[in-house]
C-alpha cells in the first residue's frame, strides 16, 4: 500500500495515523519498520495496541450483531438488541420500498398503455420508484436474519459447545465437543462452524471482523483459561 510513498510522505502519514483505518495503520507500521526510518512510532504502536486489545476483548463483536458475556468458566454469545432492531427496521423499510417499486411498475405500464403525451420526467420518476423497489427486496433479507437468529445462543461450558439456532425456522439445540468448532473461509466470508453447522460469519475483507471472529473462536476453545 505504501511502497510508492517517499519517506517524507510516510512521516506525514505517521503524524495523522489516528485518522487512518486499522488496516492502513498496520501497513504503515510495517513499511516504516521495513525502511528502518528513524522516527518515533510510539504513538502509532499505542494506537494499534489499543485497537488489538479491544478486538481481544471482543468489543467489535457487536459489529457482527452479537455480544459475548463471561460468567465463571463459561462464555455465552447472544444476539444484540440493536441487531434485532436493525433487522426489524430493514424489514419495515423493505416492505415500504417494495410497495413504492410496485406502484412504479404500474406507472411504467400505464405510461406505455396511456394515450396521453409521453413525459421524460414521468419515466424517470417511475424508473426511480422501481429502483427503490429493488433496494427494498435487498432490505427484506433482514427477515432471514431475524428468523435464523431468534433465540440464538452459543455457549461453551467445560469444553462442551451448546448451539441454539433456527434451522428451517425450527429452534434446534446442538451439543458437541469444542474440538469440532472451527473457522472456514468461503468466498469472501470467514464462517464459524460447529462441525457441519454454520454459526456466524465475518467479512474476510474487513480485518477487524476477521480478527474478531478468530479471537471469538480462540476464546470459545480456551474459555477455561480466560482471566
mmCIF file of C-alpha atoms in Angstrom:
data_model
loop_
_atom_site.group_PDB
_atom_site.id
_atom_site.type_symbol
_atom_site.label_atom_id
_atom_site.label_comp_id
_atom_site.label_asym_id
_atom_site.label_seq_id
_atom_site.Cartn_x
_atom_site.Cartn_y
_atom_site.Cartn_z
ATOM 1 C CA UNK A 1 0.000 0.000 0.000
ATOM 2 C CA UNK A 2 2.794 2.427 0.878
ATOM 3 C CA UNK A 3 5.626 1.128 -1.286
ATOM 4 C CA UNK A 4 5.198 4.029 -3.714
ATOM 5 C CA UNK A 5 5.358 6.645 -0.954
ATOM 6 C CA UNK A 6 8.503 8.604 -0.134
ATOM 7 C CA UNK A 7 9.960 8.570 3.384
ATOM 8 C CA UNK A 8 8.696 12.108 3.903
ATOM 9 C CA UNK A 9 5.168 11.103 2.870
ATOM 10 C CA UNK A 10 5.263 8.205 5.329
ATOM 11 C CA UNK A 11 6.333 10.535 8.129
ATOM 12 C CA UNK A 12 3.456 12.864 7.239
ATOM 13 C CA UNK A 13 1.055 9.935 7.427
ATOM 14 C CA UNK A 14 2.554 8.932 10.762
ATOM 15 C CA UNK A 15 1.617 12.359 12.126
ATOM 16 C CA UNK A 16 -2.054 11.751 11.259
ATOM 17 C CA UNK A 17 -2.112 7.989 11.881
ATOM 18 C CA UNK A 18 -5.218 8.192 14.088
ATOM 19 C CA UNK A 19 -7.241 9.245 11.036
ATOM 20 C CA UNK A 20 -6.209 6.114 9.117
ATOM 21 C CA UNK A 21 -8.056 2.821 9.101
ATOM 22 C CA UNK A 22 -6.756 -0.019 11.237
ATOM 23 C CA UNK A 23 -5.502 -1.852 8.153
ATOM 24 C CA UNK A 24 -3.707 1.282 6.948
ATOM 25 C CA UNK A 25 -2.112 1.753 10.368
ATOM 26 C CA UNK A 26 -0.803 -1.815 10.310
ATOM 27 C CA UNK A 27 0.571 -1.350 6.805
ATOM 28 C CA UNK A 28 2.173 1.963 7.770
ATOM 29 C CA UNK A 29 3.964 0.399 10.733
ATOM 30 C CA UNK A 30 5.192 -2.476 8.551
ATOM 31 C CA UNK A 31 6.533 -0.102 5.905
ATOM 32 C CA UNK A 32 8.211 2.176 8.456
ATOM 33 C CA UNK A 33 9.956 -0.808 10.043
ATOM 34 C CA UNK A 34 10.912 -2.204 6.644
ATOM 35 C CA UNK A 35 12.622 1.047 5.631
ATOM 36 C CA UNK A 36 14.160 1.464 9.080
ATOM 37 C CA UNK A 37 13.090 5.111 9.178
ATOM 38 C CA UNK A 38 14.434 6.734 12.334
ATOM 39 C CA UNK A 39 11.175 8.209 13.538
ATOM 40 C CA UNK A 40 9.327 7.809 16.827
ATOM 41 C CA UNK A 41 6.399 5.451 16.174
ATOM 42 C CA UNK A 42 5.369 5.010 19.814
ATOM 43 C CA UNK A 43 2.086 6.836 19.189
ATOM 44 C CA UNK A 44 1.232 4.554 16.271
ATOM 45 C CA UNK A 45 2.133 1.459 18.286
ATOM 46 C CA UNK A 46 -0.029 2.600 21.212
ATOM 47 C CA UNK A 47 -2.981 3.164 18.872
ATOM 48 C CA UNK A 48 -2.539 -0.300 17.378
ATOM 49 C CA UNK A 49 -2.175 -1.932 20.796
ATOM 50 C CA UNK A 50 -5.384 -0.266 21.997
ATOM 51 C CA UNK A 51 -7.262 -1.500 18.932
ATOM 52 C CA UNK A 52 -5.881 -5.023 19.304
ATOM 53 C CA UNK A 53 -6.835 -5.025 22.989
ATOM 54 C CA UNK A 54 -10.406 -4.034 22.049
ATOM 55 C CA UNK A 55 -10.510 -6.835 19.476
ATOM 56 C CA UNK A 56 -9.234 -9.366 22.030
ATOM 57 C CA UNK A 57 -11.935 -8.183 24.446
ATOM 58 C CA UNK A 58 -14.493 -8.858 21.680
ATOM 59 C CA UNK A 59 -15.641 -5.231 21.730
ATOM 60 C CA UNK A 60 -16.198 -5.378 17.964
ATOM 61 C CA UNK A 61 -18.360 -8.487 18.096
ATOM 62 C CA UNK A 62 -21.278 -6.064 18.251
ATOM 63 C CA UNK A 63 -20.432 -5.003 14.684
ATOM 64 C CA UNK A 64 -21.403 -8.544 13.674
ATOM 65 C CA UNK A 65 -24.627 -8.235 15.648
ATOM 66 C CA UNK A 66 -23.554 -10.297 18.673
ATOM 67 C CA UNK A 67 -22.256 -9.906 22.210
ATOM 68 C CA UNK A 68 -20.235 -12.195 24.478
ATOM 69 C CA UNK A 69 -20.814 -12.495 28.207
ATOM 70 C CA UNK A 70 -18.438 -14.376 30.514
ATOM 71 C CA UNK A 71 -19.596 -15.952 33.743
ATOM 72 C CA UNK A 72 -17.330 -18.243 35.719
ATOM 73 C CA UNK A 73 -15.517 -20.537 33.310
ATOM 74 C CA UNK A 74 -18.190 -20.179 30.633
ATOM 75 C CA UNK A 75 -18.733 -17.751 27.787
ATOM 76 C CA UNK A 76 -22.095 -17.160 26.132
ATOM 77 C CA UNK A 77 -22.705 -15.429 22.788
ATOM 78 C CA UNK A 78 -26.124 -13.963 22.009
ATOM 79 C CA UNK A 79 -27.569 -11.512 19.505
ATOM 80 C CA UNK A 80 -27.612 -7.838 20.448
ATOM 81 C CA UNK A 81 -30.898 -5.949 20.813
ATOM 82 C CA UNK A 82 -29.572 -3.396 18.337
ATOM 83 C CA UNK A 83 -29.069 -6.073 15.667
ATOM 84 C CA UNK A 84 -32.632 -7.323 16.162
ATOM 85 C CA UNK A 85 -33.950 -3.764 15.935
ATOM 86 C CA UNK A 86 -31.960 -3.138 12.750
ATOM 87 C CA UNK A 87 -33.453 -6.290 11.199
ATOM 88 C CA UNK A 88 -36.962 -5.086 12.057
ATOM 89 C CA UNK A 89 -36.269 -1.623 10.645
ATOM 90 C CA UNK A 90 -34.824 -3.179 7.481
ATOM 91 C CA UNK A 91 -37.939 -5.335 7.061
ATOM 92 C CA UNK A 92 -40.287 -2.357 7.508
ATOM 93 C CA UNK A 93 -38.280 -0.231 5.062
ATOM 94 C CA UNK A 94 -38.092 -3.184 2.672
ATOM 95 C CA UNK A 95 -41.893 -3.512 2.624
ATOM 96 C CA UNK A 96 -42.333 0.243 2.075
ATOM 97 C CA UNK A 97 -39.717 0.316 -0.693
ATOM 98 C CA UNK A 98 -41.244 -2.742 -2.387
ATOM 99 C CA UNK A 99 -44.636 -1.030 -2.404
ATOM 100 C CA UNK A 100 -43.069 2.048 -3.965
ATOM 101 C CA UNK A 101 -41.461 -0.178 -6.588
ATOM 102 C CA UNK A 102 -44.786 -1.914 -7.254
ATOM 103 C CA UNK A 103 -46.503 1.406 -7.927
ATOM 104 C CA UNK A 104 -43.532 2.362 -10.084
ATOM 105 C CA UNK A 105 -44.067 -0.734 -12.231
ATOM 106 C CA UNK A 106 -47.775 0.076 -12.513
ATOM 107 C CA UNK A 107 -46.889 3.618 -13.506
ATOM 108 C CA UNK A 108 -44.422 2.407 -16.138
ATOM 109 C CA UNK A 109 -47.004 0.041 -17.618
ATOM 110 C CA UNK A 110 -49.590 2.815 -17.553
ATOM 111 C CA UNK A 111 -47.267 5.242 -19.359
ATOM 112 C CA UNK A 112 -46.959 2.859 -22.312
ATOM 113 C CA UNK A 113 -50.641 1.987 -22.469
ATOM 114 C CA UNK A 114 -51.908 5.531 -21.978
ATOM 115 C CA UNK A 115 -52.838 7.682 -24.958
ATOM 116 C CA UNK A 116 -51.597 10.764 -23.158
ATOM 117 C CA UNK A 117 -48.422 12.687 -24.024
ATOM 118 C CA UNK A 118 -45.158 10.904 -23.188
ATOM 119 C CA UNK A 119 -43.221 12.577 -20.373
ATOM 120 C CA UNK A 120 -39.495 12.083 -19.724
ATOM 121 C CA UNK A 121 -39.926 13.320 -16.155
ATOM 122 C CA UNK A 122 -42.657 10.759 -15.533
ATOM 123 C CA UNK A 123 -40.457 7.994 -16.954
ATOM 124 C CA UNK A 124 -37.520 8.994 -14.753
ATOM 125 C CA UNK A 125 -39.808 9.065 -11.702
ATOM 126 C CA UNK A 126 -41.250 5.597 -12.359
ATOM 127 C CA UNK A 127 -37.810 4.114 -13.063
ATOM 128 C CA UNK A 128 -36.585 5.653 -9.818
ATOM 129 C CA UNK A 129 -39.507 4.103 -7.952
ATOM 130 C CA UNK A 130 -38.687 0.704 -9.450
ATOM 131 C CA UNK A 131 -35.048 1.094 -8.381
ATOM 132 C CA UNK A 132 -36.253 1.809 -4.837
ATOM 133 C CA UNK A 133 -38.336 -1.367 -5.048
ATOM 134 C CA UNK A 134 -35.245 -3.394 -5.984
ATOM 135 C CA UNK A 135 -33.466 -1.930 -2.959
ATOM 136 C CA UNK A 136 -36.463 -2.919 -0.861
ATOM 137 C CA UNK A 137 -36.058 -6.563 -1.903
ATOM 138 C CA UNK A 138 -32.484 -6.471 -0.586
ATOM 139 C CA UNK A 139 -33.675 -4.950 2.686
ATOM 140 C CA UNK A 140 -36.087 -7.852 3.125
ATOM 141 C CA UNK A 141 -33.069 -10.117 3.697
ATOM 142 C CA UNK A 142 -33.498 -8.943 7.285
ATOM 143 C CA UNK A 143 -36.384 -11.424 7.524
ATOM 144 C CA UNK A 144 -33.990 -14.353 7.147
ATOM 145 C CA UNK A 145 -31.550 -12.899 9.661
ATOM 146 C CA UNK A 146 -34.336 -12.184 12.173
ATOM 147 C CA UNK A 147 -35.724 -15.718 11.893
ATOM 148 C CA UNK A 148 -32.361 -17.531 11.814
ATOM 149 C CA UNK A 149 -31.100 -15.849 14.983
ATOM 150 C CA UNK A 150 -34.320 -15.687 17.028
ATOM 151 C CA UNK A 151 -33.442 -17.463 20.272
ATOM 152 C CA UNK A 152 -29.786 -17.799 19.218
ATOM 153 C CA UNK A 153 -27.295 -18.788 21.894
ATOM 154 C CA UNK A 154 -23.731 -20.098 21.717
ATOM 155 C CA UNK A 155 -22.272 -21.409 24.956
ATOM 156 C CA UNK A 156 -19.055 -23.139 25.972
ATOM 157 C CA UNK A 157 -19.275 -24.860 29.319
ATOM 158 C CA UNK A 158 -16.379 -27.083 30.393
ATOM 159 C CA UNK A 159 -15.384 -27.881 26.820
ATOM 160 C CA UNK A 160 -18.890 -28.606 25.539
ATOM 161 C CA UNK A 161 -20.283 -26.242 22.909
ATOM 162 C CA UNK A 162 -24.040 -25.727 23.041
ATOM 163 C CA UNK A 163 -25.543 -24.055 19.982
ATOM 164 C CA UNK A 164 -29.143 -22.892 19.866
ATOM 165 C CA UNK A 165 -30.093 -21.737 16.394
ATOM 166 C CA UNK A 166 -33.002 -21.979 13.999
ATOM 167 C CA UNK A 167 -32.626 -24.322 11.058
ATOM 168 C CA UNK A 168 -35.596 -24.149 8.663
ATOM 169 C CA UNK A 169 -37.331 -21.902 11.253
ATOM 170 C CA UNK A 170 -37.143 -24.595 13.961
ATOM 171 C CA UNK A 171 -35.068 -23.754 17.040
ATOM 172 C CA UNK A 172 -32.587 -26.585 17.485
ATOM 173 C CA UNK A 173 -30.140 -27.222 20.318
ATOM 174 C CA UNK A 174 -26.875 -28.918 19.389
ATOM 175 C CA UNK A 175 -24.200 -30.030 21.857
ATOM 176 C CA UNK A 176 -20.755 -31.060 20.665
ATOM 177 C CA UNK A 177 -17.156 -31.054 21.873
ATOM 178 C CA UNK A 178 -15.269 -27.774 21.437
ATOM 179 C CA UNK A 179 -12.748 -29.572 19.202
ATOM 180 C CA UNK A 180 -15.429 -29.557 16.463
ATOM 181 C CA UNK A 181 -15.516 -25.760 16.483
ATOM 182 C CA UNK A 182 -13.594 -24.342 13.500
ATOM 183 C CA UNK A 183 -13.225 -21.411 11.125
ATOM 184 C CA UNK A 184 -13.547 -21.888 7.383
ATOM 185 C CA UNK A 185 -13.137 -19.384 4.562
ATOM 186 C CA UNK A 186 -15.748 -19.479 1.826
ATOM 187 C CA UNK A 187 -15.550 -16.852 -0.904
ATOM 188 C CA UNK A 188 -15.333 -13.513 0.987
ATOM 189 C CA UNK A 189 -16.688 -14.904 4.239
ATOM 190 C CA UNK A 190 -14.999 -16.428 7.260
ATOM 191 C CA UNK A 191 -17.541 -18.770 8.812
ATOM 192 C CA UNK A 192 -17.510 -20.113 12.348
ATOM 193 C CA UNK A 193 -18.825 -23.676 12.206
ATOM 194 C CA UNK A 194 -19.672 -26.370 14.709
ATOM 195 C CA UNK A 195 -18.791 -29.419 12.656
ATOM 196 C CA UNK A 196 -21.148 -29.017 9.649
ATOM 197 C CA UNK A 197 -23.405 -26.302 11.083
ATOM 198 C CA UNK A 198 -22.798 -22.602 10.362
ATOM 199 C CA UNK A 199 -22.886 -20.385 13.442
ATOM 200 C CA UNK A 200 -21.972 -16.879 12.297
ATOM 201 C CA UNK A 201 -19.733 -15.232 9.716
ATOM 202 C CA UNK A 202 -17.461 -12.246 9.106
ATOM 203 C CA UNK A 203 -16.229 -10.433 6.014
ATOM 204 C CA UNK A 204 -12.656 -11.524 5.224
ATOM 205 C CA UNK A 205 -12.003 -8.133 3.607
ATOM 206 C CA UNK A 206 -12.626 -6.433 6.949
ATOM 207 C CA UNK A 207 -9.582 -7.114 9.114
ATOM 208 C CA UNK A 208 -11.332 -6.116 12.359
ATOM 209 C CA UNK A 209 -14.210 -8.521 11.687
ATOM 210 C CA UNK A 210 -11.758 -11.232 10.670
ATOM 211 C CA UNK A 211 -9.630 -10.815 13.791
ATOM 212 C CA UNK A 212 -12.744 -10.604 15.986
ATOM 213 C CA UNK A 213 -14.216 -13.900 14.788
ATOM 214 C CA UNK A 214 -10.788 -15.528 15.114
ATOM 215 C CA UNK A 215 -10.486 -14.238 18.689
ATOM 216 C CA UNK A 216 -14.005 -15.441 19.495
ATOM 217 C CA UNK A 217 -13.121 -18.922 18.247
ATOM 218 C CA UNK A 218 -9.953 -18.953 20.332
ATOM 219 C CA UNK A 219 -11.820 -17.850 23.457
ATOM 220 C CA UNK A 220 -14.565 -20.428 22.942
ATOM 221 C CA UNK A 221 -11.922 -23.134 22.701
ATOM 222 C CA UNK A 222 -9.882 -21.955 25.673
ATOM 223 C CA UNK A 223 -12.672 -20.479 27.781
ATOM 224 C CA UNK A 224 -11.414 -22.056 30.986
ATOM 225 C CA UNK A 225 -8.184 -20.104 30.656
ATOM 226 C CA UNK A 226 -9.777 -16.672 30.268
ATOM 227 C CA UNK A 227 -8.652 -14.404 33.062
#
